[in-house]
Amino acid sequence: MATVGSYLATRLAQIGLRHHFVVPGDYNLVLLDKLALNPHLTQVGCANELNCAFSAEGYARAHGAAACVVTFSVGAMSAFDGIGGAYAENLPVILISGSPNTNDAGAFHLLHHTLGTHDFKYQLEMARKVTCAAVVIDRASDAPRLIDHAIRSALLASKPAYIEIPTNLAAAPCAHPGPISAVLAPEKSDPDSLAAAIDVAVSFLGNKLKPMLLAGSKLRAARAEKAFLELAEATGCAVAVMPGSKSFFPEQHPQYIGVYWGDVSTKAANNMIDWSDGILCAGTVFTDYSTVGWTADLKGPQIFTADMDHISVTGYDFSRVLLADFLSGLANKIKYNDATMVEYSRFRPNPTLQPTAEPEATLRRGEVARQVQGILTPNSTLFVETGDSWFNGVQMDLPDGARFEIEMQWGHIGWSVPSSFGYAVGAPNRKTIVMVGDGSFQVTVQEVSQMVRLNLPILIILMNNYGYTIEVEIHDGSYNNIKNWDYAALIETFNAGIDHITQLVEVDSTGDVVAHRQLQEAIHKLQLAVETPFDTSMRLRFQPLQNIVVLIALENGILPSLAARKGESVTSAEIKRLMRMITWMGYADEVGENVYAPNDTTSLVCTPGMTSGEKHHTEISYAIGASIVSLIRTQGLHQFSEDGLKDPFEHAFGCTMWEFLATNEEHKTAFDLYMAARRPSSQLPWFQVYPAAERISQMSTGKPDDVILVDVGGGRGHEVVAFRKQFPEVAGRMILQDLPATLESLTLPEGIEIMAHDFFQHQPAKGARIYYLRQIMHDWMDSKCQIILKQLVAAMDQNSRLLIDDYVMAPTGAEFRPIHMDVCMMMFCRAIERTETQWLTLLESVGLEIVQIHTPDNGFESVIESKLATRR
Ligand code: TPU
Ligand code: MG
């Protein structure tokens, strides 16, 4: 039997939520237990209820909807502030509050966490004012109907809803959930009103000489961003956005003319708005803030307003017309008129480059903005807090794909900290950047500790100007000064050293790959924190000896013969000196004096792949180490050296690594064995990191001649075989390409073609759905990669996707594996592991654009999905 709590959990999961934000209290504990039992929902604790509501608000920004659960009054009243924010900002956040038992009122109980009267309904009354639907479950049998009503209302209106659950009903039985379509079925436009509204809009815009579009903040809530883009492209006219809708229209689009914000507009968008004789305003909201104190208020006969569900223009008003339906319907009927673009191209301001500040100069806003601009990528989301940060943020030039979050309607200082936290929980693969002032930060700083707790990669740029500077501009007084804090030390405090590690150990023990990675990094940091500088340098100085000892123990058979004992110990004084180090390093166990036993590491390093890895790295690294000083003293070492200079390998061995491997069979065998075994078996295959199943069903036409996959430089076909096996029913060709020598005497299962091909040459397989390059790009510097990529670009069509399977190095705080691989690539073959920005630059330079970067949880290589750039 379902319970009220489990019913609610099921509905939250069914509308797509994967998390809910909570603060426990004794009116909601049983409810929290019920919610925690749902396998699709993760409970995320917050430090207080204001932050809890704002975290949910941020999650809804990333994820479309959210839920937060609080206790009665002391919790809910704090949460109402954030829920008011969600109302103002059009975000469907479900606020769930525990409340007194159903018999408490009748029994005239006086209860804690209440006003000390017999009235327990005041919270519901208050909730009604800040939500679009507020319900109390007074009887368990009513729960399905009331919960469905509240959730559906929130989703349809893009506003918060409130569900109050008395303590004694959380575990009370109720009916099982019915089909979720009862909650999710979308509302439809009234067809006659829609058609009439479109006709009026066609004639309104058709009669104007200089029509243009203005995007407003409700575009997202109306799920109409795509339809707006369609309409923009159908008319060809200029498109401005309001500050609250920045990033809702791609800023690199040729029709984008900036943010319209009166005198503080960007790219001179206000000149166009003033010049235009007909502006279609889609989802716009004109407030004192967004109109800069009513100086930029758009009214009158030249304005056509398309709101979330109604249309108005002088003389007409149509209800029940949904914005997305209206915009895409209009896109199909509208006449092309690019007069505003022609005019704008005459006075479009040239982008001004902010000069780099001198290193010793006082830090100014311009320099901060320049640096933030530099780290924005298509995968970034920039949060800008109320205060100066609004004005800095609005100026940013966003790459397509980057998102911008602002809370301009509610304007609650401190919003950005919890909201970005919730956002990052909802969109963990995006790079979340927050620009926030010191005053705002102090309001909600506690949630930074939850960012630390969940190890979320959020970058906070705190502008410490010692107070409420924006208020100083409006009206100064001593109340605008605030206590200065040591903000950096605060973060260290939140980090909480050992506690943090203990928590990670717990999660790691459940097999969580993310926690495993984070734990390793945390232990590394802890080790550095504990070591004296002398300890650190000594550890590193002696480390080469450890590698040498392992090589000896593998080469002379000590480790293999120990591994062969499968758990039995071996007694020998003969190998004592080596084994002391081997066991200290954990490669085997010391079980008594001169008695040793194999462990899991012994078994692993004795497999052919890992033994080969030890050989490859140790022998080559040490030969390079032995000759690196003479290289530096003669030619120097250039980290990004292209052709012409010797790389450290060439200097040590007299030839490139590829030439060396071609002529040295022992090393070539070791290299191939090592490469085949380099990844753990637990690693997700690339076609799961990349959602191949979903994409192929979209891409495949079902024709047998279509080329589905070309594995470029795919070696002996390991990946293409696995791919074919995963998708046996997909019609179309799959091709393995590599040099003839690699493909020699290779046979592959049916359904895979073998094609000799040098990837520096003309690509013969045209128009494939997927070109896949596994760890090819990281073997070459940019100029060589460009040659390889250009061959592919020439072969690709609009539907082709290029998938690059390689590391994407974090811009700061990079992890062990990519850091080490990168230096290895620099030393061994003059190559590189790239950051997102480096990938972007490389791909752009050959006319490709990134669609998405797919990153597995365990920190291994990402799949970088790109396609031919639309504007080349
Ligand atoms: O860069 P700056 O100094 O302008 O930003 P900071 O340091 O974050 O200061 C913000 C100052 C501020 C206040 C005090 N901006 N608006 N207010 C009024 C205000 C008070 N309380 C709440 C919850 N929200 C507000 N907007
Ligand atoms: Mg300040």
Short mmCIF file of C-alpha atoms in Angstrom, two decimals, residues 525-836:
data_model
loop_
_atom_site.label_atom_id
_atom_site.label_comp_id
_atom_site.label_asym_id
_atom_site.label_seq_id
_atom_site.Cartn_x
_atom_site.Cartn_y
_atom_site.Cartn_z
CA LYS A 525 45.65 17.47 -0.16
CA LEU A 526 45.63 16.22 3.40
CA GLN A 527 49.01 14.60 2.93
CA LEU A 528 50.41 17.86 1.61
CA ALA A 529 48.86 19.71 4.52
CA VAL A 530 50.43 17.34 7.05
CA GLU A 531 53.88 17.11 5.46
CA THR A 532 56.56 19.67 6.17
CA PRO A 533 58.20 21.03 3.04
CA PHE A 534 61.15 18.79 3.86
CA ASP A 535 58.87 15.71 4.05
CA THR A 536 57.34 16.52 0.70
CA SER A 537 60.61 17.02 -1.07
CA MET A 538 62.13 13.88 0.45
CA ARG A 539 59.14 11.77 -0.57
CA LEU A 540 59.49 12.91 -4.14
CA ARG A 541 63.27 12.62 -4.21
CA PHE A 542 63.15 8.97 -3.24
CA GLN A 543 60.18 8.06 -5.36
CA PRO A 544 62.21 7.13 -8.49
CA LEU A 545 63.84 4.38 -6.45
CA GLN A 546 60.44 2.88 -5.85
CA ASN A 547 59.76 2.64 -9.57
CA ILE A 548 63.17 1.12 -10.16
CA VAL A 549 62.62 -1.48 -7.46
CA VAL A 550 59.27 -2.45 -8.95
CA LEU A 551 60.88 -2.83 -12.35
CA ILE A 552 63.55 -5.09 -10.86
CA ALA A 553 61.00 -7.16 -8.95
CA LEU A 554 58.97 -7.67 -12.11
CA GLU A 555 61.93 -8.35 -14.36
CA ASN A 556 63.63 -10.89 -12.10
CA GLY A 557 60.37 -12.65 -11.33
CA ILE A 558 59.95 -11.83 -7.64
CA LEU A 559 56.51 -10.28 -7.99
CA PRO A 560 55.22 -12.77 -10.62
CA SER A 561 56.26 -15.76 -8.53
CA LEU A 562 54.69 -14.19 -5.45
CA ALA A 563 51.49 -13.51 -7.38
CA ALA A 564 51.45 -17.13 -8.55
CA ARG A 565 51.17 -18.24 -4.91
CA LYS A 566 47.63 -16.89 -4.86
CA GLY A 567 47.61 -15.85 -1.23
CA GLU A 568 50.20 -18.25 0.17
CA SER A 569 53.19 -16.61 1.75
CA VAL A 570 56.79 -17.10 0.72
CA THR A 571 59.83 -17.09 3.01
CA SER A 572 63.14 -15.79 1.78
CA ALA A 573 65.93 -13.72 3.26
CA GLU A 574 67.49 -13.44 -0.20
CA ILE A 575 65.09 -10.75 -1.42
CA LYS A 576 64.77 -8.89 1.86
CA ARG A 577 66.21 -5.58 0.73
CA LEU A 578 63.92 -5.21 -2.25
CA MET A 579 60.88 -6.55 -0.42
CA ARG A 580 61.17 -4.04 2.39
CA MET A 581 60.46 -1.33 -0.12
CA ILE A 582 57.95 -3.33 -2.16
CA THR A 583 55.86 -4.07 0.92
CA TRP A 584 56.19 -0.53 2.27
CA MET A 585 54.77 0.67 -1.04
CA GLY A 586 51.86 -1.77 -0.75
CA TYR A 587 52.82 -3.90 -3.78
CA ALA A 588 52.85 -6.98 -1.48
CA ASP A 589 52.40 -7.69 2.27
CA GLU A 590 55.07 -8.36 4.86
CA VAL A 591 53.65 -11.03 7.15
CA GLY A 592 56.73 -11.79 9.30
CA GLU A 593 60.49 -11.43 9.16
CA ASN A 594 61.48 -12.52 5.65
CA VAL A 595 57.92 -13.73 5.02
CA TYR A 596 55.86 -12.11 2.27
CA ALA A 597 52.41 -12.61 0.83
CA PRO A 598 50.86 -11.38 -2.38
CA ASN A 599 47.95 -8.96 -2.23
CA ASP A 600 45.55 -7.54 -4.83
CA THR A 601 48.12 -5.04 -6.03
CA THR A 602 50.66 -7.81 -6.58
CA SER A 603 48.15 -9.64 -8.75
CA LEU A 604 47.28 -6.52 -10.68
CA VAL A 605 50.84 -5.41 -11.48
CA CYS A 606 51.69 -8.92 -12.62
CA THR A 607 49.03 -8.90 -15.36
CA PRO A 608 50.65 -8.40 -18.79
CA GLY A 609 49.07 -4.97 -19.30
CA MET A 610 50.20 -3.50 -15.98
CA THR A 611 53.69 -5.08 -16.12
CA SER A 612 54.01 -3.50 -19.55
CA GLY A 613 52.84 -0.18 -18.16
CA GLU A 614 55.56 -0.23 -15.49
CA LYS A 615 58.13 -0.99 -18.15
CA HIS A 616 56.92 1.68 -20.56
CA HIS A 617 56.76 4.48 -18.01
CA THR A 618 59.81 3.67 -15.91
CA GLU A 619 62.32 2.90 -18.66
CA ILE A 620 61.28 5.78 -20.87
CA SER A 621 60.78 8.36 -18.13
CA TYR A 622 64.16 7.61 -16.60
CA ALA A 623 65.98 7.80 -19.90
CA ILE A 624 64.31 11.16 -20.44
CA GLY A 625 65.13 12.23 -16.87
CA ALA A 626 68.77 11.32 -17.41
CA SER A 627 69.10 13.57 -20.45
CA ILE A 628 66.63 16.39 -19.74
CA VAL A 629 69.23 18.77 -18.29
CA SER A 630 71.32 18.65 -21.44
CA LEU A 631 68.19 19.30 -23.52
CA ILE A 632 67.31 22.35 -21.46
CA ARG A 633 70.84 23.69 -21.64
CA THR A 634 71.00 23.32 -25.42
CA GLN A 635 67.60 23.89 -26.97
CA GLY A 636 65.43 24.59 -23.91
CA LEU A 637 62.05 23.00 -23.24
CA HIS A 638 59.03 24.59 -24.85
CA GLN A 639 55.77 23.43 -23.35
CA PHE A 640 53.76 24.15 -26.46
CA SER A 641 56.51 23.49 -28.98
CA GLU A 642 55.27 22.72 -32.45
CA ASP A 643 57.53 21.40 -35.24
CA GLY A 644 61.22 22.06 -35.46
CA LEU A 645 62.34 21.44 -31.89
CA LYS A 646 63.22 18.11 -30.37
CA ASP A 647 60.92 16.80 -27.71
CA PRO A 648 62.51 15.21 -24.61
CA PHE A 649 61.95 11.71 -25.99
CA GLU A 650 63.75 12.49 -29.23
CA HIS A 651 66.59 14.03 -27.32
CA ALA A 652 66.98 10.93 -25.16
CA PHE A 653 66.44 8.27 -27.81
CA GLY A 654 67.52 9.96 -31.05
CA CYS A 655 64.14 9.42 -32.73
CA THR A 656 60.45 10.08 -32.03
CA MET A 657 58.54 7.69 -29.80
CA TRP A 658 56.54 6.43 -32.80
CA GLU A 659 59.77 5.67 -34.71
CA PHE A 660 61.23 4.03 -31.63
CA LEU A 661 58.19 1.79 -31.18
CA ALA A 662 58.20 0.88 -34.88
CA THR A 663 61.74 -0.52 -34.61
CA ASN A 664 61.79 -1.85 -31.03
CA GLU A 665 59.58 -4.90 -30.83
CA GLU A 666 59.86 -5.43 -27.08
CA HIS A 667 58.74 -1.88 -26.33
CA LYS A 668 56.08 -1.94 -29.02
CA THR A 669 54.56 -5.12 -27.55
CA ALA A 670 54.68 -3.61 -24.06
CA PHE A 671 53.11 -0.38 -25.34
CA ASP A 672 50.23 -2.20 -27.09
CA LEU A 673 49.54 -4.42 -24.08
CA TYR A 674 49.62 -1.43 -21.78
CA MET A 675 47.28 0.64 -23.96
CA ALA A 676 44.78 -2.22 -24.19
CA ALA A 677 44.72 -2.56 -20.37
CA ARG A 678 45.07 1.08 -19.38
CA ARG A 679 41.51 1.58 -18.22
CA PRO A 680 39.83 -0.33 -15.41
CA SER A 681 37.15 -2.79 -16.44
CA SER A 682 34.61 -0.76 -14.47
CA GLN A 683 34.97 2.10 -16.94
CA LEU A 684 31.81 2.96 -18.85
CA PRO A 685 32.27 2.46 -22.59
CA TRP A 686 32.36 5.71 -24.55
CA PHE A 687 29.04 4.96 -26.23
CA GLN A 688 27.38 5.10 -22.84
CA VAL A 689 29.20 8.22 -21.69
CA TYR A 690 27.90 9.63 -24.98
CA PRO A 691 24.17 8.83 -25.18
CA ALA A 692 24.68 6.80 -28.36
CA ALA A 693 21.48 4.78 -28.07
CA GLU A 694 19.35 7.91 -27.97
CA ARG A 695 21.34 9.77 -30.62
CA ILE A 696 21.46 6.85 -33.06
CA SER A 697 17.72 6.45 -33.05
CA GLN A 698 17.53 10.14 -34.04
CA MET A 699 20.31 9.89 -36.63
CA SER A 700 19.66 6.57 -38.28
CA THR A 701 17.67 6.60 -41.49
CA GLY A 702 17.60 2.80 -41.59
CA LYS A 703 19.33 2.70 -45.00
CA PRO A 704 22.01 -0.02 -45.20
CA ASP A 705 24.38 2.26 -47.20
CA ASP A 706 24.53 4.97 -44.53
CA VAL A 707 27.81 5.11 -42.70
CA ILE A 708 26.94 5.05 -39.01
CA LEU A 709 30.39 4.98 -37.42
CA VAL A 710 33.94 5.57 -38.58
CA ASP A 711 36.50 4.72 -35.91
CA VAL A 712 39.39 6.86 -37.11
CA GLY A 713 42.80 5.53 -36.08
CA GLY A 714 40.92 2.81 -34.21
CA GLY A 715 43.83 0.38 -33.81
CA ARG A 716 42.77 -3.26 -33.86
CA GLY A 717 39.08 -2.42 -33.70
CA HIS A 718 38.34 -2.97 -30.02
CA GLU A 719 35.91 -0.03 -29.83
CA VAL A 720 34.09 -0.54 -33.10
CA VAL A 721 33.54 -4.22 -32.28
CA ALA A 722 32.12 -3.34 -28.86
CA PHE A 723 29.93 -0.69 -30.50
CA ARG A 724 28.59 -3.15 -33.13
CA LYS A 725 27.88 -5.64 -30.39
CA GLN A 726 25.93 -3.03 -28.44
CA PHE A 727 23.88 -2.02 -31.50
CA PRO A 728 23.55 -5.19 -33.61
CA GLU A 729 20.23 -4.11 -35.11
CA VAL A 730 21.34 -0.69 -36.40
CA ALA A 731 21.24 -0.65 -40.20
CA GLY A 732 24.28 0.97 -41.84
CA ARG A 733 28.00 0.62 -42.17
CA MET A 734 30.62 0.67 -39.42
CA ILE A 735 34.21 1.21 -40.49
CA LEU A 736 37.54 0.74 -38.73
CA GLN A 737 40.39 2.86 -40.09
CA ASP A 738 44.07 2.66 -39.29
CA LEU A 739 47.45 2.34 -40.99
CA PRO A 740 48.00 -0.83 -43.04
CA ALA A 741 50.66 -2.14 -40.62
CA THR A 742 48.22 -1.96 -37.68
CA LEU A 743 45.45 -3.69 -39.63
CA GLU A 744 47.68 -6.50 -40.92
CA SER A 745 46.04 -9.95 -40.81
CA LEU A 746 43.11 -8.53 -38.83
CA THR A 747 39.69 -10.10 -39.14
CA LEU A 748 36.64 -8.60 -37.47
CA PRO A 749 33.11 -9.87 -36.90
CA GLU A 750 30.54 -9.38 -39.63
CA GLY A 751 29.11 -5.92 -40.03
CA ILE A 752 32.43 -4.08 -39.67
CA GLU A 753 34.55 -2.95 -42.61
CA ILE A 754 38.31 -2.62 -42.37
CA MET A 755 39.76 0.31 -44.28
CA ALA A 756 43.46 1.20 -44.50
CA HIS A 757 43.68 4.95 -43.96
CA ASP A 758 46.18 7.54 -42.77
CA PHE A 759 44.26 10.22 -40.88
CA PHE A 760 46.49 12.98 -42.24
CA GLN A 761 45.16 12.17 -45.71
CA HIS A 762 41.85 12.76 -47.50
CA GLN A 763 38.99 11.04 -45.59
CA PRO A 764 37.25 8.60 -47.97
CA ALA A 765 34.17 7.82 -45.80
CA LYS A 766 31.82 10.75 -46.43
CA GLY A 767 28.80 11.94 -44.46
CA ALA A 768 29.11 9.43 -41.63
CA ARG A 769 26.81 9.94 -38.64
CA ILE A 770 29.71 9.56 -36.21
CA TYR A 771 33.44 10.01 -36.66
CA TYR A 772 35.06 8.72 -33.52
CA LEU A 773 38.63 9.52 -32.43
CA ARG A 774 39.82 7.81 -29.31
CA GLN A 775 42.95 9.33 -27.82
CA ILE A 776 44.24 10.56 -31.14
CA MET A 777 44.13 14.32 -30.56
CA HIS A 778 46.09 14.13 -27.33
CA ASP A 779 48.99 12.60 -29.25
CA TRP A 780 49.47 15.73 -31.37
CA MET A 781 50.02 19.45 -31.04
CA ASP A 782 47.44 21.83 -32.53
CA SER A 783 48.95 22.22 -36.02
CA LYS A 784 48.86 18.45 -36.57
CA CYS A 785 45.40 18.13 -35.03
CA GLN A 786 44.17 20.80 -37.41
CA ILE A 787 45.35 18.76 -40.39
CA ILE A 788 43.59 15.65 -39.06
CA LEU A 789 40.41 17.58 -38.25
CA LYS A 790 40.27 19.35 -41.60
CA GLN A 791 40.17 15.98 -43.39
CA LEU A 792 37.16 15.11 -41.26
CA VAL A 793 35.47 18.49 -41.66
CA ALA A 794 35.70 18.02 -45.45
CA ALA A 795 33.97 14.65 -45.14
CA MET A 796 31.27 15.66 -42.63
CA ASP A 797 27.78 16.88 -43.45
CA GLN A 798 25.32 18.85 -41.30
CA ASN A 799 24.13 15.68 -39.58
CA SER A 800 27.59 14.28 -38.84
CA ARG A 801 28.92 14.30 -35.33
CA LEU A 802 32.60 14.24 -34.47
CA LEU A 803 33.30 12.52 -31.17
CA ILE A 804 36.66 13.07 -29.54
CA ASP A 805 37.38 10.75 -26.63
CA ASP A 806 40.02 12.50 -24.54
CA TYR A 807 40.55 14.25 -21.24
CA VAL A 808 39.08 17.68 -20.65
CA MET A 809 41.43 19.21 -18.12
CA ALA A 810 39.85 21.41 -15.44
CA PRO A 811 41.05 25.03 -15.70
CA THR A 812 42.06 25.02 -12.02
CA GLY A 813 42.38 22.26 -9.46
CA ALA A 814 43.00 19.65 -12.18
CA GLU A 815 43.09 16.03 -11.10
CA PHE A 816 45.87 13.49 -10.84
CA ARG A 817 45.27 11.56 -14.05
CA PRO A 818 44.97 14.35 -16.61
CA ILE A 819 47.83 16.27 -14.94
CA HIS A 820 50.16 13.28 -15.19
CA MET A 821 49.03 12.26 -18.65
CA ASP A 822 49.61 15.79 -19.87
CA VAL A 823 53.21 15.91 -18.70
CA CYS A 824 53.73 12.41 -20.08
CA MET A 825 52.44 13.58 -23.46
CA MET A 826 54.72 16.63 -23.35
CA MET A 827 57.79 14.49 -22.60
CA PHE A 828 57.07 11.44 -24.73
CA CYS A 829 55.59 12.82 -27.92
CA ARG A 830 55.30 16.62 -27.92
CA ALA A 831 51.58 16.45 -27.31
CA ILE A 832 49.01 17.72 -24.84
CA GLU A 833 45.89 17.10 -22.74
CA ARG A 834 43.60 20.07 -23.35
CA THR A 835 41.35 22.27 -21.22
CA GLU A 836 37.84 23.05 -22.39
#
